[in-house]
Coordinates of C-alpha atoms in Angstrom, one line a residue:
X13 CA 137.9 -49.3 124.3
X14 CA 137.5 -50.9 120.8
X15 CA 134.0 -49.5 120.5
X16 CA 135.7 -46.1 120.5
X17 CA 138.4 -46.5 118.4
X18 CA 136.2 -48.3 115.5
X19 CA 133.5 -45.2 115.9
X20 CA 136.7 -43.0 114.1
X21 CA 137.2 -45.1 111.5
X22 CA 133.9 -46.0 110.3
X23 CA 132.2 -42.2 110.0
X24 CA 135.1 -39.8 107.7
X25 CA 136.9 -37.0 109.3
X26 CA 135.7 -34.5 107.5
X27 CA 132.2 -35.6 107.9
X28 CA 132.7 -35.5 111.3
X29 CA 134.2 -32.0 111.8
X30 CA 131.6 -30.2 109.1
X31 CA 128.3 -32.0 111.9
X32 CA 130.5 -30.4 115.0
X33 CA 130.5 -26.9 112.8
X34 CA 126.9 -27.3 112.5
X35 CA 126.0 -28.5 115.8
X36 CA 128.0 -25.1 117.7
X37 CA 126.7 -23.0 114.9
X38 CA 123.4 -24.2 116.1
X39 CA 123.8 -23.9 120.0
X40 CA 125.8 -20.8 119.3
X41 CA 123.2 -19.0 117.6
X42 CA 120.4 -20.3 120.8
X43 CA 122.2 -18.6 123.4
X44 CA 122.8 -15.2 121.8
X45 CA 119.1 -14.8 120.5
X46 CA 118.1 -15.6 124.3
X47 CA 120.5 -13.6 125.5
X48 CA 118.8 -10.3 123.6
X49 CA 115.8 -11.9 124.5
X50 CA 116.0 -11.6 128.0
X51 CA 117.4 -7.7 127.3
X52 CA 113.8 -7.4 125.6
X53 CA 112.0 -9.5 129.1
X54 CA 114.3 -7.2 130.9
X55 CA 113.3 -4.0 129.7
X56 CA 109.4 -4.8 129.4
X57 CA 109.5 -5.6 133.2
X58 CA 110.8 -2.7 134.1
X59 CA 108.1 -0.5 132.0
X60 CA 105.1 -3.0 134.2
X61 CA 107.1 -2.5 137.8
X62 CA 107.5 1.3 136.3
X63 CA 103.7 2.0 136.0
X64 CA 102.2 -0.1 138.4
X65 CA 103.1 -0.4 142.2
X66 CA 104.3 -4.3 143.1
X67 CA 100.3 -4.0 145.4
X68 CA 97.6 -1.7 145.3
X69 CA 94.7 -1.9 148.0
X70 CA 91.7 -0.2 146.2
X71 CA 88.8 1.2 148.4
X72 CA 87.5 4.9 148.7
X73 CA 88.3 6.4 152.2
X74 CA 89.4 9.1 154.2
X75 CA 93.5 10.3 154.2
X76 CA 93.1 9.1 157.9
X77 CA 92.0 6.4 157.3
X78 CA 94.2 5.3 155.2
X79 CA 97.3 5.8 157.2
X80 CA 95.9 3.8 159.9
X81 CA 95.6 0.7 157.4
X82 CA 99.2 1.6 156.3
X83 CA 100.0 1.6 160.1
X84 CA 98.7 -1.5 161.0
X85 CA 100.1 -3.5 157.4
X86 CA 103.7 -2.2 158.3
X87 CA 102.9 -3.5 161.7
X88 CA 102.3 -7.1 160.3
X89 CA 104.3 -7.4 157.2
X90 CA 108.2 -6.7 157.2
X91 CA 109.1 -7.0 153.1
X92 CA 107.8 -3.6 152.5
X93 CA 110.2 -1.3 151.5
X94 CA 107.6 1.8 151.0
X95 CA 104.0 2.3 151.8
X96 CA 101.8 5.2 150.9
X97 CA 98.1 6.6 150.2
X98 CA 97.4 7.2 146.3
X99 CA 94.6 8.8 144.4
X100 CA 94.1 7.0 140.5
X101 CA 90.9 8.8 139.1
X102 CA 90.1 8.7 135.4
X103 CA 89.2 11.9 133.8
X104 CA 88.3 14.3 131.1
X105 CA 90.6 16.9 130.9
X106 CA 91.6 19.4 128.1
X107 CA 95.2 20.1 128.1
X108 CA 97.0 23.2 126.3
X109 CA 101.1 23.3 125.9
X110 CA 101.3 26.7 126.1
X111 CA 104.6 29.6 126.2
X112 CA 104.6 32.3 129.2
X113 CA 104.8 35.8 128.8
X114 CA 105.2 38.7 131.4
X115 CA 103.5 41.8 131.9
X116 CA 103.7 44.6 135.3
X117 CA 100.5 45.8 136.9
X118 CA 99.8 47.3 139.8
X119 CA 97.4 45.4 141.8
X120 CA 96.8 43.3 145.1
X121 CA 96.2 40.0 143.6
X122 CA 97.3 36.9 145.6
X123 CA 96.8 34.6 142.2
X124 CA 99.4 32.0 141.8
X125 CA 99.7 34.3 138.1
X126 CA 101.5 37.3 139.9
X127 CA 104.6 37.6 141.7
X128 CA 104.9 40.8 143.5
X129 CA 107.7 42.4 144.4
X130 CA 107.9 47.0 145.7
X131 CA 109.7 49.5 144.2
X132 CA 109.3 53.7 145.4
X133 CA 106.0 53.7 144.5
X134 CA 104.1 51.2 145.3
X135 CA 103.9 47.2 145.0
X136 CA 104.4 45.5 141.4
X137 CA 103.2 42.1 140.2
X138 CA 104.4 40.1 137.4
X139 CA 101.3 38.9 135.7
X140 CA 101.9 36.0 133.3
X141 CA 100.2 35.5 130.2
X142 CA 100.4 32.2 127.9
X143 CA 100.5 31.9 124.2
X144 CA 98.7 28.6 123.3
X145 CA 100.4 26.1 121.6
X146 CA 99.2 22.9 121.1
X147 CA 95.6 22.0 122.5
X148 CA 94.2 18.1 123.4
X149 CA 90.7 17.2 125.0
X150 CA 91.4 13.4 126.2
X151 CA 90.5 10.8 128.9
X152 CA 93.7 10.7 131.1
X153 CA 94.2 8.3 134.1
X154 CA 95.1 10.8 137.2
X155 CA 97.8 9.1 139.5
X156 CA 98.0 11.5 142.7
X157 CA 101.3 9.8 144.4
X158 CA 103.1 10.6 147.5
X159 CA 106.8 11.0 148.3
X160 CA 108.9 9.0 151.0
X161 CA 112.2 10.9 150.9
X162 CA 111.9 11.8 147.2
X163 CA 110.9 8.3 146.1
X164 CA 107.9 7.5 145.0
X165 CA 106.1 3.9 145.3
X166 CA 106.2 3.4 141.7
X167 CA 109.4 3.1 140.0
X168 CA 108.8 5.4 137.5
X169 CA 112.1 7.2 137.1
X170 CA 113.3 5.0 135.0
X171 CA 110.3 5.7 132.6
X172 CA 111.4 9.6 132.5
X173 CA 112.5 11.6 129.6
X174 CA 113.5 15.1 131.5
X175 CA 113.3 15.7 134.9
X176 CA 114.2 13.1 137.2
X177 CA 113.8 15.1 140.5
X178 CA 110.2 13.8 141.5
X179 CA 110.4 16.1 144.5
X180 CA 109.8 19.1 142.1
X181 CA 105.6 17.9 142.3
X182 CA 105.7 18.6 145.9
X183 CA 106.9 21.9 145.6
X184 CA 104.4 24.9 145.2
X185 CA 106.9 27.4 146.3
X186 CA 110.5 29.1 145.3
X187 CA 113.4 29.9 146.8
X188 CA 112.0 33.5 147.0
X189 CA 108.5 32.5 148.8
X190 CA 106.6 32.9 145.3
X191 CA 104.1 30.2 143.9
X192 CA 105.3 27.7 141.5
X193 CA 102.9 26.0 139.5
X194 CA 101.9 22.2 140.5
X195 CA 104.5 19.8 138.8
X196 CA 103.5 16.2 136.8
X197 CA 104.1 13.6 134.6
X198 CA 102.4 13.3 131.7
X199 CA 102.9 9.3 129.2
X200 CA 104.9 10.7 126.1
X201 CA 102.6 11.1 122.7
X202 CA 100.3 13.4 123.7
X203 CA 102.5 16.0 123.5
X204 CA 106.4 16.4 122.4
X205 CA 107.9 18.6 125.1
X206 CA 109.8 17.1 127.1
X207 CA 109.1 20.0 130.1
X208 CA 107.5 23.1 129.8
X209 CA 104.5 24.8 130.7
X210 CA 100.8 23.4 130.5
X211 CA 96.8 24.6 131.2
X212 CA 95.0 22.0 132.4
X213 CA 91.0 22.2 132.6
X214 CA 89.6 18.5 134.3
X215 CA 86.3 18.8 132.8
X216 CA 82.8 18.7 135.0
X217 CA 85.2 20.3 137.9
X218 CA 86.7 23.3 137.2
X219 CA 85.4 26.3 134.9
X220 CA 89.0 28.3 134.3
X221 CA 92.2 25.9 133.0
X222 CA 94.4 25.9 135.9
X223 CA 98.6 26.2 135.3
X224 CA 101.2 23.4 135.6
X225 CA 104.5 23.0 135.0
X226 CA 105.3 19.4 132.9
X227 CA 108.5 18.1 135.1
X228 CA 109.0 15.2 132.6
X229 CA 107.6 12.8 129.8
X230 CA 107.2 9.4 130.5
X231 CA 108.3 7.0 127.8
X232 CA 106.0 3.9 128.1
X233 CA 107.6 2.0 124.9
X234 CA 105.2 -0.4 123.6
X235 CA 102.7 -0.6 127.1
X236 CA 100.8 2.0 126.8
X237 CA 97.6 2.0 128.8
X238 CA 94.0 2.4 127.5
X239 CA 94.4 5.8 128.5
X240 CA 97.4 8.3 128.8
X241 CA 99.1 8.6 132.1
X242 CA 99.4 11.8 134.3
X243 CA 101.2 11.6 137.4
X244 CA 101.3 14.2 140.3
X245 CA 101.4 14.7 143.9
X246 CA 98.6 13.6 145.9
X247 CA 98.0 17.1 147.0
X248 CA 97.8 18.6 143.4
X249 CA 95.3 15.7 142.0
X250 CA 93.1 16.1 145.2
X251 CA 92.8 19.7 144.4
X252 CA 92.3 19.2 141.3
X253 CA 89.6 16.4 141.3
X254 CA 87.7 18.3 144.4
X255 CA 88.6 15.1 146.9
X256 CA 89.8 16.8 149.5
X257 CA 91.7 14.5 152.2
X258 CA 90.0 11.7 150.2
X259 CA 92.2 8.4 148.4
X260 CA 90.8 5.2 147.0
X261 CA 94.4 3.5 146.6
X262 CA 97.3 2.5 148.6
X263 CA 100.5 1.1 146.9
X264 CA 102.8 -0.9 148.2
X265 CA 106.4 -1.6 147.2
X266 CA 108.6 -4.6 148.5
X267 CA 111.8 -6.0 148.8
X268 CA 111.0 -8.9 146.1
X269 CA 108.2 -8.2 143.4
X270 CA 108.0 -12.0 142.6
X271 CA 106.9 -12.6 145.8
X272 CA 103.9 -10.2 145.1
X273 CA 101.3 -12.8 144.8
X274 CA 102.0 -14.4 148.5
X275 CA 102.4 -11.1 149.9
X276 CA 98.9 -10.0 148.8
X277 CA 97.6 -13.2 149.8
X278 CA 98.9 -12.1 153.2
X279 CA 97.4 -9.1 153.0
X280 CA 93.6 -10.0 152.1
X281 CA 93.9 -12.3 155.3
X282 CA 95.6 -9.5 156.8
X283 CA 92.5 -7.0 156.5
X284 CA 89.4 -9.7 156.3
X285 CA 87.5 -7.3 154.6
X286 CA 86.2 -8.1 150.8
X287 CA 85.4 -3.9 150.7
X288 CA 89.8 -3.8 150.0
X289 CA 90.3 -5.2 146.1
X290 CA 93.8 -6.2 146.7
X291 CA 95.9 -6.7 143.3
X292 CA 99.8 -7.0 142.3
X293 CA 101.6 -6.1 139.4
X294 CA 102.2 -10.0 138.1
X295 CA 98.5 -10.5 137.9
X296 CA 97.6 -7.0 136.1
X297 CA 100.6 -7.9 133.5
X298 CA 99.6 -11.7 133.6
X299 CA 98.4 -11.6 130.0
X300 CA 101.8 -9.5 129.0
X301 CA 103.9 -11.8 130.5
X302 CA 102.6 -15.2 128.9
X303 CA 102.8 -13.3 125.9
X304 CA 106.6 -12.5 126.1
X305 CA 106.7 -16.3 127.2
X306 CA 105.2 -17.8 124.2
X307 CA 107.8 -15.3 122.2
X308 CA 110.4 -16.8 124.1
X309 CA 109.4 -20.2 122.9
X310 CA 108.7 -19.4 119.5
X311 CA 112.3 -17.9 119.0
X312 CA 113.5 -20.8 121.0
X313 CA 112.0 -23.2 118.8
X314 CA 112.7 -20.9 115.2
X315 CA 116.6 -21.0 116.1
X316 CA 116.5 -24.6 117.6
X317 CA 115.8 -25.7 114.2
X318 CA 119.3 -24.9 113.4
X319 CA 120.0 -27.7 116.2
X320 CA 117.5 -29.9 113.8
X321 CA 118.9 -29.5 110.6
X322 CA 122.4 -31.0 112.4
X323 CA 120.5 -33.5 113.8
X324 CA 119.4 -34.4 110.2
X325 CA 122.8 -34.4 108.9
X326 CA 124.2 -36.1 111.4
X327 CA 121.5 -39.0 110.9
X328 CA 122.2 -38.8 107.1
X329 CA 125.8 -39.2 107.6
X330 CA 125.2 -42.0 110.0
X331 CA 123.2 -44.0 107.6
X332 CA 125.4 -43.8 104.6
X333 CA 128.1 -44.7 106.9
X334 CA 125.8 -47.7 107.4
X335 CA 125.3 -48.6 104.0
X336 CA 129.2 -47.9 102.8
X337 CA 130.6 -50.0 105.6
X338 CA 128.3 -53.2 105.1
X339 CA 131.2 -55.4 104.6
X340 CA 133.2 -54.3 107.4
X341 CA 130.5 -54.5 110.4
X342 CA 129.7 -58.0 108.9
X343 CA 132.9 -58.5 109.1
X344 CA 132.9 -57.2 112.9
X345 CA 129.8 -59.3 113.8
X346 CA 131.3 -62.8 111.7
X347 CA 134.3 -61.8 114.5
X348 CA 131.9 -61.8 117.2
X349 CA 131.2 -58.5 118.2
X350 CA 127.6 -57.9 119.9
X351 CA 124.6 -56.0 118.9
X352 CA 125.4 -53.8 122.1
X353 CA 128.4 -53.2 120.8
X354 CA 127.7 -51.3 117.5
X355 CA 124.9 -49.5 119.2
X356 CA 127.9 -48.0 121.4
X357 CA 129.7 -47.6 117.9
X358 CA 127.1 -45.1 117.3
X359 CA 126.2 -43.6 120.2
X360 CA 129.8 -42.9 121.1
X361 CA 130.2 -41.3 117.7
X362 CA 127.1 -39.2 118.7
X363 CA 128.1 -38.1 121.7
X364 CA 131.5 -36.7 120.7
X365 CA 130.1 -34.7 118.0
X366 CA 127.2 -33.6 120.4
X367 CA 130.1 -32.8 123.5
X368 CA 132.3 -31.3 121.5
X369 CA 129.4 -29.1 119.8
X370 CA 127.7 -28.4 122.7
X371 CA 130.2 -27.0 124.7
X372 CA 132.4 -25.0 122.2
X373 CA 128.6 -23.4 121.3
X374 CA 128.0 -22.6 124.5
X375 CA 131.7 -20.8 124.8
X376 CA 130.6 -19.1 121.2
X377 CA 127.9 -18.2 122.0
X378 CA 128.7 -16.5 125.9
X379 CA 131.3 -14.7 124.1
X380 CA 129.3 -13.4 121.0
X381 CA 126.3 -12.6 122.9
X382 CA 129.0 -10.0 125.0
X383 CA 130.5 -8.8 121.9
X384 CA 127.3 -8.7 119.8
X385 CA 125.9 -6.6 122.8
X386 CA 129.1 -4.0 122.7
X387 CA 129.4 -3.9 119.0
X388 CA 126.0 -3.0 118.8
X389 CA 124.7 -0.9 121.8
X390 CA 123.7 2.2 120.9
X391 CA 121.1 0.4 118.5
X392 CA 119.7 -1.8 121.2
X393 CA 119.2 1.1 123.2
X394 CA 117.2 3.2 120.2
X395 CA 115.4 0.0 120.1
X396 CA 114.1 0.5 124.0
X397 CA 116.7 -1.4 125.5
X398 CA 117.8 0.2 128.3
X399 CA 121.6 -0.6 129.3
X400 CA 121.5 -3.7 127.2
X401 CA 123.6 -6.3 128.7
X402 CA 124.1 -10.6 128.4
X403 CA 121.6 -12.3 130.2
X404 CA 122.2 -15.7 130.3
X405 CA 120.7 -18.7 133.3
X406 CA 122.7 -21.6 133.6
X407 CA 119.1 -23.2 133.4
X408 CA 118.6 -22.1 129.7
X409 CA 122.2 -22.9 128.9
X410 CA 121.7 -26.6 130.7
X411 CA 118.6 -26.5 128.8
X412 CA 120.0 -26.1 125.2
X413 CA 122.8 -28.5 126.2
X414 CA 120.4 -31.3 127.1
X415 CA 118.2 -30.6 124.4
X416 CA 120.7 -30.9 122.0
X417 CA 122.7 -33.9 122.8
X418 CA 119.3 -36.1 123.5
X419 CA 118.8 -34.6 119.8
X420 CA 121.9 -36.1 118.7
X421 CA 121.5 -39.5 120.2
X422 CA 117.2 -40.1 119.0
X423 CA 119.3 -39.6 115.5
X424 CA 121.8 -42.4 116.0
X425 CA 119.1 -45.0 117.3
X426 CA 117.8 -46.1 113.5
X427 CA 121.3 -45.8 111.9
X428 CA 122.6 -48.3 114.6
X429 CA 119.4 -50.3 114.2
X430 CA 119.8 -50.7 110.4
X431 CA 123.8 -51.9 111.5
X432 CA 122.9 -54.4 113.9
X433 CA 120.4 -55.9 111.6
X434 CA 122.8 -56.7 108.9
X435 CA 123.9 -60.8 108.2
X436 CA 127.7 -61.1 108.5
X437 CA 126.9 -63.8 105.6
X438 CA 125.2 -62.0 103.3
X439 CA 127.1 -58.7 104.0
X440 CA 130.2 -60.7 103.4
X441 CA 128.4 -62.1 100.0
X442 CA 128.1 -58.5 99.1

């Protein structure tokens, strides 16, 4: 194809090899910002899925009650992985991190405080005492969860900085039949033990601080709620907030959490009641997650312009190939070659350096987003990264490829004009 061969001659090699560089340079660097990206998307979507159920069904009622809705949703619904009653109360609570201390007395108290054991004369209790540490008075939001197996609804785990065993806020006794202090999780800030013993005193409800035992801190990176966090069994926060066999939530969790808003469309229909507020976790993090999609397209557009400043050059380069090479594609249109003709001159010269950038960017740049992910791991994780690995669609990758060979072409177009306007006579005169 002469249209080919001419497009080598006419642009210089080197030209042509320094507009490739820039073109994979560009491409290159696309894919390995969206690759971190998507680590970042990645990590902030499991911090919204860790503190909210994928569906929540908000109305105050009776424990019984509540199974019975939980009965007949199972019934009716099969993408639900695990169902169960809740209790999310804000309150007022002053907290104390405090160290425990023993003492012997001999007495007959049943208090959670004393353990008793007998010796030769008589019964002994170990009466614990507590050393304050640190002291807060805050508005906490109270989740009361329950357990399916030792899983809760929520997944939370992932959020945890200490104890992972979740089963440990269901247990209020030892091995040894003695009682163990109601376990929780309390958001990370308020306090920087990781476990340990606390007093907590819900204020309006209880006139002595009660004792609990802090099973883990929950790291909530940058989405932290309008208030901090507590999580703990069902049981405990009922006690504790003085609704006995009383909930005002069920969560839901299902096999897909995208397909959260059809499923609670199903489920409004499903009850036919406008007493149940049905919600999902998309719409509570709707405002968090156009957010992290206008990031993705301002970083997409800040390193596309990398894809620009090749286009530039390459239309630069075109055109003073244009204006050097007057006399020869007079010459070529004096022979008899068509306007069509040197548009394909152009384009074809477009298209390899677009090709030919395109793809070994895209090679570049899945191999340095893999090594720039191993090289540097251990700071993406202090970063909040979690197990930071490449994250690339073939729709983002089609996406930059697209983008950037249309790119490439719109720059030939006024090149090839100017080329195809110029007289064979007076470009031969010249």
């Amino acid at each position: 194809m002469i249209e080919l061969t001419l497009s080598k001659y006419l642009v210089k090699r080197i030209y042509s090899i320094l507009l490739t560089l820039g073109a994979i340079i560009g491409v290159a660097s696309l894919i390995i910002i969206l690759s971190l990206f998507y680590n970042y998307y990645l990590s902030s979507e499991k911090v919204f899925m860790g503190i909210h159920p994928h569906i929540e069904i908000h109305k105050d009622m009776s424990l019984k009650d509540s199974q019975k809705i939980i009965q007949y949703i199972k019934q009716n619904i099969d993408d639900i992985i695990n169902i169960q009653p809740a209790l999310y109360v804000k309150m007022r609570a002053e907290i104390s991190e405090v160290n425990r201390t023993k003492a012997f007395c001999i007495q007959q108290d049943e208090d959670m405080l004393c353990h008793t054991r007998t010796d030769g004369s008589g019964k002994l209790h170990t009466r614990y005492g507590f050393h304050v540490k640190k002291k807060q008075l805050t508005d906490l939001m109270v989740k009361g969860i329950c357990l399916d197996n030792g899983n809760a609804v929520m997944d939370f785990q992932k959020l945890i900085n200490g104890g992972t065993n979740l089963e440990r806020i269901e247990q209020y006794k030892d091995t040894n039949n003695n009682p163990l202090p109601p376990g929780f999780y309390l958001e990370q800030g308020l306090f920087n033990a990781l476990t340990g013993y606390f007093l907590i005193n819900f204020k309006g409800l209880e006139k002595y601080k009660k004792q609990y035992w802090m099973n883990g801190s929950l790291d909530m990176g940058t989405k932290k709620g309008k208030y901090p966090l507590i999580i703990m069994s069902l049981a405990s926060a009922q006690n504790a907030l003085k609704k006995k066999n009383k909930v005002n939530t069920i969560e839901i969790r299902i096999n897909q959490p995208y397909k959260a808003d059809h499923l609670t469309k199903q489920i409004r229909d499903l009850l036919n009641d406008s007493s149940f507020i049905v919600e999902n976790w998309i719409q509570k993090e709707k405002a968090s997650f156009t957010f992290l999609t206008i990031i993705k397209w301002m970083i997409f557009a800040i390193i596309f312009s990398i894809s620009i400043v090749a286009a530039i050059s390459i239309f630069s380069t075109l055109y003073l190939t244009v204006l050097e090479n007057r006399k020869k594609i007079a010459i070529l249109k004096a022979l008899g070659m068509k306007d069509i003709s040197i548009y394909i001159i152009f384009l074809l010269k477009t298209l390899t350096i677009g090709f030919m950038g395109t793809a070994l960017g895209c090679l570049l740049g899945y191999c340095g987003s893999h090594g720039f992910i191993y090289l540097f791991k251990e700071s993406l994780e202090k970063l909040g990264l979690e197990n930071p690995q490449p994250h690339l669609s073939s729709y983002d990758i089609l996406l930059i490829a697209a983008f950037t060979i249309i790119l490439f072409l719109l720059t030939a177009i006024i090149p090839a004009r100017n080329a195809v306007k110029i007289d064979p006579i007076e470009g031969l005169n010249q």
